[in-house]
PDB file of C-alpha atoms in Angstrom:
ATOM      1  CA  UNK A 894      -0.138  -0.031   0.141  1.00 57.00           C
ATOM      2  CA  UNK A 895       1.248   3.596  -0.890  1.00 66.00           C
ATOM      3  CA  UNK A 896       2.237   5.453   2.065  1.00 80.00           C
ATOM      4  CA  UNK A 897       1.583   9.281   1.571  1.00 91.00           C
ATOM      5  CA  UNK A 898       4.046  11.477   3.268  1.00 93.00           C
ATOM      6  CA  UNK A 899       2.077  14.644   4.047  1.00 95.00           C
ATOM      7  CA  UNK A 900       5.049  16.424   5.484  1.00 95.00           C
ATOM      8  CA  UNK A 901       6.704  16.137   2.117  1.00 95.00           C
ATOM      9  CA  UNK A 902       3.475  16.995   0.206  1.00 96.00           C
ATOM     10  CA  UNK A 903       3.583  20.314   2.619  1.00 97.00           C
ATOM     11  CA  UNK A 904       7.025  20.865   1.833  1.00 97.00           C
ATOM     12  CA  UNK A 905       6.392  20.570  -1.793  1.00 96.00           C
ATOM     13  CA  UNK A 906       3.431  22.895  -1.834  1.00 96.00           C
ATOM     14  CA  UNK A 907       5.842  25.613  -0.414  1.00 97.00           C
ATOM     15  CA  UNK A 908       8.599  25.106  -2.631  1.00 97.00           C
ATOM     16  CA  UNK A 909       6.873  24.232  -5.906  1.00 97.00           C
ATOM     17  CA  UNK A 910       3.417  25.499  -6.387  1.00 96.00           C
ATOM     18  CA  UNK A 911       3.537  25.068  -9.776  1.00 97.00           C
ATOM     19  CA  UNK A 912       4.050  21.218  -9.386  1.00 97.00           C
ATOM     20  CA  UNK A 913       0.276  20.794  -9.178  1.00 98.00           C
ATOM     21  CA  UNK A 914      -0.154  22.337 -12.657  1.00 97.00           C
ATOM     22  CA  UNK A 915       2.604  20.158 -14.194  1.00 98.00           C
ATOM     23  CA  UNK A 916       1.144  17.101 -12.527  1.00 98.00           C
ATOM     24  CA  UNK A 917      -2.093  17.580 -13.984  1.00 98.00           C
ATOM     25  CA  UNK A 918      -0.466  18.043 -17.385  1.00 98.00           C
ATOM     26  CA  UNK A 919       1.424  14.746 -17.118  1.00 98.00           C
ATOM     27  CA  UNK A 920      -1.070  12.684 -15.594  1.00 98.00           C
ATOM     28  CA  UNK A 921      -1.895   9.661 -17.606  1.00 97.00           C
ATOM     29  CA  UNK A 922      -5.514   9.387 -18.496  1.00 97.00           C
ATOM     30  CA  UNK A 923      -7.933   6.519 -19.701  1.00 93.00           C
ATOM     31  CA  UNK A 924      -8.845   6.237 -23.352  1.00 91.00           C
ATOM     32  CA  UNK A 925     -12.571   5.898 -21.994  1.00 91.00           C
ATOM     33  CA  UNK A 926     -14.400   6.117 -18.860  1.00 92.00           C
ATOM     34  CA  UNK A 927     -15.054   2.512 -18.423  1.00 92.00           C
ATOM     35  CA  UNK A 928     -14.366  -0.854 -20.075  1.00 90.00           C
ATOM     36  CA  UNK A 929     -17.783  -2.421 -19.271  1.00 94.00           C
ATOM     37  CA  UNK A 930     -19.894   0.918 -18.760  1.00 94.00           C
ATOM     38  CA  UNK A 931     -19.939   0.869 -15.061  1.00 97.00           C
ATOM     39  CA  UNK A 932     -18.039   3.007 -12.539  1.00 98.00           C
ATOM     40  CA  UNK A 933     -16.871   2.763  -9.111  1.00 98.00           C
ATOM     41  CA  UNK A 934     -15.809   6.128  -7.886  1.00 98.00           C
ATOM     42  CA  UNK A 935     -14.671   7.015  -4.200  1.00 98.00           C
ATOM     43  CA  UNK A 936     -16.254  10.089  -2.854  1.00 97.00           C
ATOM     44  CA  UNK A 937     -13.919  12.559  -0.926  1.00 96.00           C
ATOM     45  CA  UNK A 938     -15.889  16.054  -0.826  1.00 96.00           C
ATOM     46  CA  UNK A 939     -17.457  16.100   2.417  1.00 94.00           C
ATOM     47  CA  UNK A 940     -14.782  17.963   4.404  1.00 95.00           C
ATOM     48  CA  UNK A 941     -14.985  21.202   2.328  1.00 95.00           C
ATOM     49  CA  UNK A 942     -18.607  21.579   3.329  1.00 94.00           C
ATOM     50  CA  UNK A 943     -17.865  21.251   6.944  1.00 92.00           C
ATOM     51  CA  UNK A 944     -19.206  17.487   6.926  1.00 92.00           C
ATOM     52  CA  UNK A 945     -16.537  15.567   8.941  1.00 94.00           C
ATOM     53  CA  UNK A 946     -18.962  13.167  10.915  1.00 93.00           C
ATOM     54  CA  UNK A 947     -19.261   9.298  10.376  1.00 93.00           C
ATOM     55  CA  UNK A 948     -21.683   7.648  12.373  1.00 89.00           C
ATOM     56  CA  UNK A 949     -21.212   8.907  16.058  1.00 89.00           C
ATOM     57  CA  UNK A 950     -17.786  10.310  15.453  1.00 92.00           C
ATOM     58  CA  UNK A 951     -18.073  13.977  14.768  1.00 94.00           C
ATOM     59  CA  UNK A 952     -14.498  14.280  13.706  1.00 95.00           C
ATOM     60  CA  UNK A 953     -14.093  11.389  11.850  1.00 94.00           C
ATOM     61  CA  UNK A 954     -12.634  12.801   8.741  1.00 95.00           C
ATOM     62  CA  UNK A 955     -10.936  15.757  10.560  1.00 96.00           C
ATOM     63  CA  UNK A 956      -7.251  14.286   9.876  1.00 96.00           C
ATOM     64  CA  UNK A 957      -5.933  14.772   6.661  1.00 96.00           C
ATOM     65  CA  UNK A 958      -3.090  12.233   6.912  1.00 95.00           C
ATOM     66  CA  UNK A 959      -5.479   9.535   8.062  1.00 95.00           C
ATOM     67  CA  UNK A 960      -8.127  10.323   5.289  1.00 96.00           C
ATOM     68  CA  UNK A 961      -5.295  10.286   2.618  1.00 97.00           C
ATOM     69  CA  UNK A 962      -4.159   6.648   3.840  1.00 96.00           C
ATOM     70  CA  UNK A 963      -7.708   5.452   3.643  1.00 97.00           C
ATOM     71  CA  UNK A 964      -8.122   6.983   0.127  1.00 98.00           C
ATOM     72  CA  UNK A 965      -4.814   5.340  -1.163  1.00 97.00           C
ATOM     73  CA  UNK A 966      -6.010   2.152   0.233  1.00 97.00           C
ATOM     74  CA  UNK A 967      -9.205   2.397  -1.600  1.00 97.00           C
ATOM     75  CA  UNK A 968      -7.789   3.643  -4.853  1.00 97.00           C
ATOM     76  CA  UNK A 969      -5.296   0.917  -5.242  1.00 96.00           C
ATOM     77  CA  UNK A 970      -7.971  -1.915  -5.073  1.00 97.00           C
ATOM     78  CA  UNK A 971      -8.699  -3.498  -8.222  1.00 96.00           C
ATOM     79  CA  UNK A 972     -12.105  -2.418  -9.815  1.00 97.00           C
ATOM     80  CA  UNK A 973     -12.000   1.230  -8.381  1.00 98.00           C
ATOM     81  CA  UNK A 974     -12.318   3.382 -11.407  1.00 98.00           C
ATOM     82  CA  UNK A 975     -11.618   6.781  -9.629  1.00 98.00           C
ATOM     83  CA  UNK A 976     -12.225   9.402  -7.185  1.00 98.00           C
ATOM     84  CA  UNK A 977     -14.629  12.424  -6.678  1.00 98.00           C
ATOM     85  CA  UNK A 978     -12.833  15.274  -4.533  1.00 98.00           C
ATOM     86  CA  UNK A 979     -12.302  19.195  -4.101  1.00 98.00           C
ATOM     87  CA  UNK A 980      -9.105  20.601  -5.284  1.00 98.00           C
ATOM     88  CA  UNK A 981      -7.196  20.308  -2.164  1.00 97.00           C
ATOM     89  CA  UNK A 982      -7.731  16.365  -1.619  1.00 98.00           C
ATOM     90  CA  UNK A 983      -7.529  15.733  -5.458  1.00 98.00           C
ATOM     91  CA  UNK A 984      -3.918  17.516  -5.596  1.00 98.00           C
ATOM     92  CA  UNK A 985      -2.708  15.750  -2.713  1.00 97.00           C
ATOM     93  CA  UNK A 986      -3.570  12.554  -4.421  1.00 98.00           C
ATOM     94  CA  UNK A 987      -2.186  13.706  -7.942  1.00 98.00           C
ATOM     95  CA  UNK A 988       1.166  14.902  -6.021  1.00 97.00           C
ATOM     96  CA  UNK A 989       1.243  11.368  -4.599  1.00 96.00           C
ATOM     97  CA  UNK A 990       0.809   9.658  -7.908  1.00 96.00           C
ATOM     98  CA  UNK A 991      -2.254   8.025  -7.312  1.00 97.00           C
ATOM     99  CA  UNK A 992      -4.454   9.433 -10.363  1.00 98.00           C
ATOM    100  CA  UNK A 993      -3.139   7.857 -13.174  1.00 98.00           C
ATOM    101  CA  UNK A 994      -5.312   5.808 -15.335  1.00 97.00           C
ATOM    102  CA  UNK A 995      -7.983   6.962 -12.949  1.00 98.00           C
ATOM    103  CA  UNK A 996     -11.665   8.731 -13.626  1.00 98.00           C
ATOM    104  CA  UNK A 997     -11.234  11.998 -11.712  1.00 98.00           C
ATOM    105  CA  UNK A 998     -14.268  14.296 -11.052  1.00 98.00           C
ATOM    106  CA  UNK A 999     -13.980  17.480  -9.481  1.00 98.00           C
ATOM    107  CA  UNK A1000     -16.561  18.565  -6.918  1.00 98.00           C
ATOM    108  CA  UNK A1001     -17.848  22.138  -7.902  1.00 98.00           C
ATOM    109  CA  UNK A1002     -20.078  23.567  -5.354  1.00 97.00           C
ATOM    110  CA  UNK A1003     -19.409  23.510  -1.712  1.00 95.00           C
ATOM    111  CA  UNK A1004     -20.509  26.737  -0.395  1.00 94.00           C
ATOM    112  CA  UNK A1005     -23.614  25.197   1.256  1.00 94.00           C
ATOM    113  CA  UNK A1006     -21.773  24.940   4.625  1.00 95.00           C
ATOM    114  CA  UNK A1007     -23.728  21.980   6.834  1.00 94.00           C
ATOM    115  CA  UNK A1008     -25.536  23.655   9.636  1.00 94.00           C
ATOM    116  CA  UNK A1009     -25.117  27.253   8.153  1.00 94.00           C
ATOM    117  CA  UNK A1010     -28.345  29.536   7.648  1.00 93.00           C
ATOM    118  CA  UNK A1011     -27.270  29.816   4.103  1.00 93.00           C
ATOM    119  CA  UNK A1012     -26.578  25.945   3.477  1.00 94.00           C
ATOM    120  CA  UNK A1013     -29.277  25.905   0.651  1.00 93.00           C
ATOM    121  CA  UNK A1014     -27.741  28.846  -1.140  1.00 92.00           C
ATOM    122  CA  UNK A1015     -25.087  26.151  -2.448  1.00 93.00           C
ATOM    123  CA  UNK A1016     -22.614  28.399  -4.044  1.00 94.00           C
ATOM    124  CA  UNK A1017     -20.001  27.048  -6.835  1.00 97.00           C
ATOM    125  CA  UNK A1018     -16.763  27.961  -4.631  1.00 97.00           C
ATOM    126  CA  UNK A1019     -14.345  24.937  -5.823  1.00 97.00           C
ATOM    127  CA  UNK A1020     -13.631  23.602  -9.292  1.00 98.00           C
ATOM    128  CA  UNK A1021     -15.067  25.454 -12.481  1.00 98.00           C
ATOM    129  CA  UNK A1022     -15.738  24.041 -15.974  1.00 98.00           C
ATOM    130  CA  UNK A1023     -12.788  25.769 -17.529  1.00 98.00           C
ATOM    131  CA  UNK A1024     -10.361  24.516 -14.951  1.00 98.00           C
ATOM    132  CA  UNK A1025     -11.582  21.009 -15.084  1.00 98.00           C
ATOM    133  CA  UNK A1026     -11.158  20.940 -18.813  1.00 98.00           C
ATOM    134  CA  UNK A1027      -7.911  22.629 -18.692  1.00 98.00           C
ATOM    135  CA  UNK A1028      -6.217  20.376 -16.385  1.00 98.00           C
ATOM    136  CA  UNK A1029      -7.766  17.089 -18.027  1.00 98.00           C
ATOM    137  CA  UNK A1030     -10.267  15.996 -15.287  1.00 98.00           C
ATOM    138  CA  UNK A1031     -13.139  13.674 -16.543  1.00 98.00           C
ATOM    139  CA  UNK A1032     -16.022  15.653 -15.115  1.00 98.00           C
ATOM    140  CA  UNK A1033     -17.423  17.972 -12.358  1.00 98.00           C
ATOM    141  CA  UNK A1034     -20.256  17.188  -9.740  1.00 98.00           C
ATOM    142  CA  UNK A1035     -22.505  19.571  -8.247  1.00 98.00           C
ATOM    143  CA  UNK A1036     -25.079  18.890  -5.372  1.00 97.00           C
ATOM    144  CA  UNK A1037     -28.305  20.404  -6.058  1.00 97.00           C
ATOM    145  CA  UNK A1038     -31.086  20.451  -3.437  1.00 97.00           C
ATOM    146  CA  UNK A1039     -34.312  21.863  -4.207  1.00 97.00           C
ATOM    147  CA  UNK A1040     -36.144  23.480  -1.260  1.00 96.00           C
ATOM    148  CA  UNK A1041     -39.311  24.785  -2.157  1.00 94.00           C
ATOM    149  CA  UNK A1042     -39.444  26.858   1.013  1.00 90.00           C
ATOM    150  CA  UNK A1043     -35.980  28.291   0.842  1.00 91.00           C
ATOM    151  CA  UNK A1044     -34.946  30.905  -1.633  1.00 91.00           C
ATOM    152  CA  UNK A1045     -31.564  29.914  -1.789  1.00 88.00           C
ATOM    153  CA  UNK A1046     -32.694  27.034  -4.273  1.00 94.00           C
ATOM    154  CA  UNK A1047     -33.063  29.355  -7.274  1.00 94.00           C
ATOM    155  CA  UNK A1048     -29.636  30.559  -7.429  1.00 93.00           C
ATOM    156  CA  UNK A1049     -28.423  26.924  -7.015  1.00 94.00           C
ATOM    157  CA  UNK A1050     -30.560  25.769  -9.740  1.00 97.00           C
ATOM    158  CA  UNK A1051     -29.634  28.504 -11.999  1.00 97.00           C
ATOM    159  CA  UNK A1052     -25.874  27.965 -11.040  1.00 97.00           C
ATOM    160  CA  UNK A1053     -26.087  23.940 -11.642  1.00 98.00           C
ATOM    161  CA  UNK A1054     -27.677  24.770 -15.042  1.00 98.00           C
ATOM    162  CA  UNK A1055     -25.163  26.796 -16.104  1.00 98.00           C
ATOM    163  CA  UNK A1056     -22.438  24.350 -14.953  1.00 98.00           C
ATOM    164  CA  UNK A1057     -24.270  21.573 -16.821  1.00 98.00           C
ATOM    165  CA  UNK A1058     -24.116  23.602 -20.248  1.00 98.00           C
ATOM    166  CA  UNK A1059     -20.210  24.755 -19.524  1.00 98.00           C
ATOM    167  CA  UNK A1060     -19.107  21.217 -18.827  1.00 98.00           C
ATOM    168  CA  UNK A1061     -20.979  19.740 -21.967  1.00 98.00           C
ATOM    169  CA  UNK A1062     -19.299  22.253 -24.033  1.00 98.00           C
ATOM    170  CA  UNK A1063     -15.974  20.783 -23.002  1.00 98.00           C
ATOM    171  CA  UNK A1064     -17.378  17.326 -23.476  1.00 98.00           C
ATOM    172  CA  UNK A1065     -17.049  16.553 -19.666  1.00 98.00           C
ATOM    173  CA  UNK A1066     -19.310  14.456 -17.562  1.00 98.00           C
ATOM    174  CA  UNK A1067     -21.853  16.728 -15.349  1.00 98.00           C
ATOM    175  CA  UNK A1068     -22.516  14.823 -12.445  1.00 98.00           C
ATOM    176  CA  UNK A1069     -25.824  16.178 -10.962  1.00 98.00           C
ATOM    177  CA  UNK A1070     -26.475  14.905  -7.201  1.00 98.00           C
ATOM    178  CA  UNK A1071     -30.272  16.064  -6.655  1.00 98.00           C
ATOM    179  CA  UNK A1072     -32.309  16.019  -3.367  1.00 98.00           C
ATOM    180  CA  UNK A1073     -35.667  17.502  -2.421  1.00 98.00           C
ATOM    181  CA  UNK A1074     -34.881  19.231   0.833  1.00 97.00           C
ATOM    182  CA  UNK A1075     -36.604  20.632   3.622  1.00 96.00           C
ATOM    183  CA  UNK A1076     -35.708  23.032   6.278  1.00 93.00           C
ATOM    184  CA  UNK A1077     -36.543  21.901   9.909  1.00 93.00           C
ATOM    185  CA  UNK A1078     -34.980  24.669  11.724  1.00 93.00           C
ATOM    186  CA  UNK A1079     -32.667  27.650  10.891  1.00 91.00           C
ATOM    187  CA  UNK A1080     -29.640  25.545  10.821  1.00 91.00           C
ATOM    188  CA  UNK A1081     -30.950  22.077  10.120  1.00 93.00           C
ATOM    189  CA  UNK A1082     -31.991  20.855   6.621  1.00 94.00           C
ATOM    190  CA  UNK A1083     -33.227  17.438   5.619  1.00 95.00           C
ATOM    191  CA  UNK A1084     -33.032  15.625   2.368  1.00 96.00           C
ATOM    192  CA  UNK A1085     -36.371  13.726   1.856  1.00 97.00           C
ATOM    193  CA  UNK A1086     -35.610  10.195   0.771  1.00 97.00           C
ATOM    194  CA  UNK A1087     -39.025   8.592   0.121  1.00 98.00           C
ATOM    195  CA  UNK A1088     -39.460   7.400  -3.539  1.00 98.00           C
ATOM    196  CA  UNK A1089     -41.653  10.069  -4.768  1.00 98.00           C
ATOM    197  CA  UNK A1090     -39.334  12.981  -3.447  1.00 98.00           C
ATOM    198  CA  UNK A1091     -36.257  11.265  -5.249  1.00 98.00           C
ATOM    199  CA  UNK A1092     -38.469  10.866  -8.442  1.00 98.00           C
ATOM    200  CA  UNK A1093     -39.346  14.494  -8.419  1.00 98.00           C
ATOM    201  CA  UNK A1094     -35.613  15.581  -7.844  1.00 98.00           C
ATOM    202  CA  UNK A1095     -34.468  13.435 -10.949  1.00 98.00           C
ATOM    203  CA  UNK A1096     -37.046  15.105 -13.027  1.00 98.00           C
ATOM    204  CA  UNK A1097     -35.733  18.595 -12.082  1.00 98.00           C
ATOM    205  CA  UNK A1098     -31.770  17.821 -12.197  1.00 98.00           C
ATOM    206  CA  UNK A1099     -32.327  15.860 -15.962  1.00 98.00           C
ATOM    207  CA  UNK A1100     -33.769  19.263 -17.149  1.00 98.00           C
ATOM    208  CA  UNK A1101     -30.829  21.369 -16.043  1.00 98.00           C
ATOM    209  CA  UNK A1102     -28.615  22.865 -18.748  1.00 98.00           C
ATOM    210  CA  UNK A1103     -28.748  23.344 -22.432  1.00 98.00           C
ATOM    211  CA  UNK A1104     -28.223  19.585 -23.202  1.00 98.00           C
ATOM    212  CA  UNK A1105     -28.251  16.501 -21.077  1.00 98.00           C
ATOM    213  CA  UNK A1106     -25.943  14.468 -23.437  1.00 98.00           C
ATOM    214  CA  UNK A1107     -23.021  14.545 -20.851  1.00 98.00           C
ATOM    215  CA  UNK A1108     -25.173  14.400 -17.599  1.00 98.00           C
ATOM    216  CA  UNK A1109     -24.793  11.782 -15.125  1.00 98.00           C
ATOM    217  CA  UNK A1110     -26.961  11.729 -11.894  1.00 98.00           C
ATOM    218  CA  UNK A1111     -25.676  10.784  -8.245  1.00 98.00           C
ATOM    219  CA  UNK A1112     -28.531   9.245  -6.424  1.00 98.00           C
ATOM    220  CA  UNK A1113     -29.595   7.905  -2.925  1.00 97.00           C
ATOM    221  CA  UNK A1114     -30.606   4.342  -2.581  1.00 96.00           C
ATOM    222  CA  UNK A1115     -34.162   4.301  -1.071  1.00 96.00           C
ATOM    223  CA  UNK A1116     -37.051   2.126  -1.304  1.00 96.00           C
ATOM    224  CA  UNK A1117     -38.627   1.071  -4.746  1.00 97.00           C
ATOM    225  CA  UNK A1118     -35.521   1.779  -6.595  1.00 97.00           C
ATOM    226  CA  UNK A1119     -36.916   0.101  -9.696  1.00 97.00           C
ATOM    227  CA  UNK A1120     -39.703   2.730  -9.900  1.00 98.00           C
ATOM    228  CA  UNK A1121     -37.245   5.475  -8.937  1.00 98.00           C
ATOM    229  CA  UNK A1122     -34.463   4.881 -11.511  1.00 98.00           C
ATOM    230  CA  UNK A1123     -37.517   4.375 -14.203  1.00 98.00           C
ATOM    231  CA  UNK A1124     -37.815   8.391 -13.787  1.00 98.00           C
ATOM    232  CA  UNK A1125     -34.773   8.627 -16.417  1.00 98.00           C
ATOM    233  CA  UNK A1126     -32.629   7.194 -18.956  1.00 98.00           C
ATOM    234  CA  UNK A1127     -29.730   9.174 -17.462  1.00 98.00           C
ATOM    235  CA  UNK A1128     -26.890   7.119 -16.315  1.00 98.00           C
ATOM    236  CA  UNK A1129     -27.145   7.133 -12.595  1.00 98.00           C
ATOM    237  CA  UNK A1130     -24.402   6.277  -9.933  1.00 98.00           C
ATOM    238  CA  UNK A1131     -25.632   5.321  -6.586  1.00 98.00           C
ATOM    239  CA  UNK A1132     -24.250   7.069  -3.584  1.00 94.00           C
ATOM    240  CA  UNK A1133     -23.631   5.666  -0.193  1.00 84.00           C
ATOM    241  CA  UNK A1134     -24.339   8.357   2.225  1.00 71.00           C
ATOM    242  CA  UNK A1135     -23.706   8.389   5.910  1.00 70.00           C
ATOM    243  CA  UNK A1136     -23.437   4.704   6.714  1.00 71.00           C
ATOM    244  CA  UNK A1137     -25.841   3.484   9.535  1.00 74.00           C
ATOM    245  CA  UNK A1138     -26.943  -0.380  10.187  1.00 76.00           C
ATOM    246  CA  UNK A1139     -25.416  -3.506   8.985  1.00 85.00           C
ATOM    247  CA  UNK A1140     -22.929  -3.270   6.129  1.00 89.00           C
ATOM    248  CA  UNK A1141     -24.276  -6.593   4.856  1.00 91.00           C
ATOM    249  CA  UNK A1142     -27.851  -4.883   4.477  1.00 91.00           C
ATOM    250  CA  UNK A1143     -26.505  -1.852   2.616  1.00 92.00           C
ATOM    251  CA  UNK A1144     -24.507  -4.054   0.066  1.00 94.00           C
ATOM    252  CA  UNK A1145     -27.580  -5.939  -0.400  1.00 94.00           C
ATOM    253  CA  UNK A1146     -29.596  -2.859  -1.043  1.00 94.00           C
ATOM    254  CA  UNK A1147     -26.663  -1.586  -3.601  1.00 96.00           C
ATOM    255  CA  UNK A1148     -26.649  -4.788  -5.333  1.00 96.00           C
ATOM    256  CA  UNK A1149     -30.304  -4.966  -6.022  1.00 96.00           C
ATOM    257  CA  UNK A1150     -30.439  -1.451  -7.145  1.00 96.00           C
ATOM    258  CA  UNK A1151     -27.530  -2.026  -9.566  1.00 97.00           C
ATOM    259  CA  UNK A1152     -29.505  -4.516 -11.505  1.00 96.00           C
ATOM    260  CA  UNK A1153     -31.601  -1.626 -13.127  1.00 97.00           C
ATOM    261  CA  UNK A1154     -30.505  -0.619 -16.429  1.00 96.00           C
ATOM    262  CA  UNK A1155     -30.305   3.102 -15.620  1.00 97.00           C
ATOM    263  CA  UNK A1156     -27.867   2.235 -12.634  1.00 98.00           C
ATOM    264  CA  UNK A1157     -24.230   2.623 -13.902  1.00 98.00           C
ATOM    265  CA  UNK A1158     -22.246   2.159 -10.671  1.00 98.00           C
ATOM    266  CA  UNK A1159     -21.492   3.464  -7.318  1.00 98.00           C
ATOM    267  CA  UNK A1160     -19.963   7.029  -5.814  1.00 98.00           C
ATOM    268  CA  UNK A1161     -19.504   6.036  -2.171  1.00 97.00           C
ATOM    269  CA  UNK A1162     -17.128   8.024   0.543  1.00 96.00           C
ATOM    270  CA  UNK A1163     -17.673   7.106   4.091  1.00 94.00           C
ATOM    271  CA  UNK A1164     -19.455   3.692   3.838  1.00 94.00           C
ATOM    272  CA  UNK A1165     -15.965   2.374   2.514  1.00 96.00           C
ATOM    273  CA  UNK A1166     -13.622   4.834   3.837  1.00 96.00           C
ATOM    274  CA  UNK A1167     -14.842   4.051   7.287  1.00 95.00           C
ATOM    275  CA  UNK A1168     -16.244   0.746   7.664  1.00 94.00           C
ATOM    276  CA  UNK A1169     -17.248  -0.406  11.183  1.00 93.00           C
ATOM    277  CA  UNK A1170     -14.520  -3.075  11.427  1.00 93.00           C
ATOM    278  CA  UNK A1171     -11.832  -0.683   9.865  1.00 93.00           C
ATOM    279  CA  UNK A1172     -11.306  -2.793   6.943  1.00 95.00           C
ATOM    280  CA  UNK A1173     -11.277  -0.290   4.110  1.00 96.00           C
ATOM    281  CA  UNK A1174      -9.524  -2.664   1.362  1.00 96.00           C
ATOM    282  CA  UNK A1175     -12.368  -5.350   2.285  1.00 96.00           C
ATOM    283  CA  UNK A1176     -15.281  -3.124   2.081  1.00 96.00           C
ATOM    284  CA  UNK A1177     -14.105  -1.681  -1.346  1.00 97.00           C
ATOM    285  CA  UNK A1178     -13.513  -5.175  -2.835  1.00 97.00           C
ATOM    286  CA  UNK A1179     -17.347  -5.760  -1.874  1.00 97.00           C
ATOM    287  CA  UNK A1180     -18.391  -2.724  -3.661  1.00 97.00           C
ATOM    288  CA  UNK A1181     -16.188  -3.615  -6.654  1.00 97.00           C
ATOM    289  CA  UNK A1182     -17.768  -7.122  -7.111  1.00 97.00           C
ATOM    290  CA  UNK A1183     -21.145  -5.360  -6.981  1.00 97.00           C
ATOM    291  CA  UNK A1184     -20.219  -2.947  -9.797  1.00 97.00           C
ATOM    292  CA  UNK A1185     -17.940  -4.879 -12.041  1.00 97.00           C
ATOM    293  CA  UNK A1186     -18.823  -8.324 -11.114  1.00 89.00           C
ATOM    294  CA  UNK A1187     -16.498 -11.008 -12.949  1.00 55.00           C
ATOM    295  CA  UNK A1188     -15.413  -8.177 -15.347  1.00 51.00           C
ATOM    296  CA  UNK A1189     -12.513  -6.807 -13.252  1.00 45.00           C
TER     297      UNK A1189
END
């Protein structure tokens, strides 16, 4: 397993800030996203929104060296296609030499900080389409929460639609993660995870931008997933969310949902990086088998 020397990363950032751009330019890229039409991506963009908790541990993702070690373990497992993250995390992985031949998706809007009164005015504060294209990343991801009781939804929808169009002009994947959301208090919002709410969010997300030719969806696994996924023909990656309950039950839900024609794989962060038994490699191997089966 690759050990990431975080002290060396910091020293290099001080001495050679241009090394990041040079490393993007020299990164070896895949000829196509996936050999079998399916993807397993590791999500690592939670910290930039102030979301550090995993289960009951409020600071589980607070240590960057510890997070990078878990990411390195995951990315080196067979069947893992790539990673989704913000610039800081992706650049650490890039400088450590872990992104060659990987699908790399940049997280674009992290301004809706968890617990903030402005959480649903989810500003685009990270990657933009031009930078993603210039550095040769494969796409951009946007969280797009629709809260009918919060005016912050309107600018978020406008920004997401603009990002979808801009990514498409560069021929890059636009990964849209939609939720119907309600505000329970000034500082607490809740994503609605019943089938009808997820279906409504899918239709809103699919219509964003000037074209859907490069749009993929990132969707939660909920009840009645066959009916939920019947709401779209867009390729859909299933998200893991904050892991609760027995991992075996979670894997079974993922496996069942992956049988739908619209399901194109998984984008999972905490459930694979922080499994209850601490065995990241084994958790990732289960997910890889679910996504790629005997093809990997």
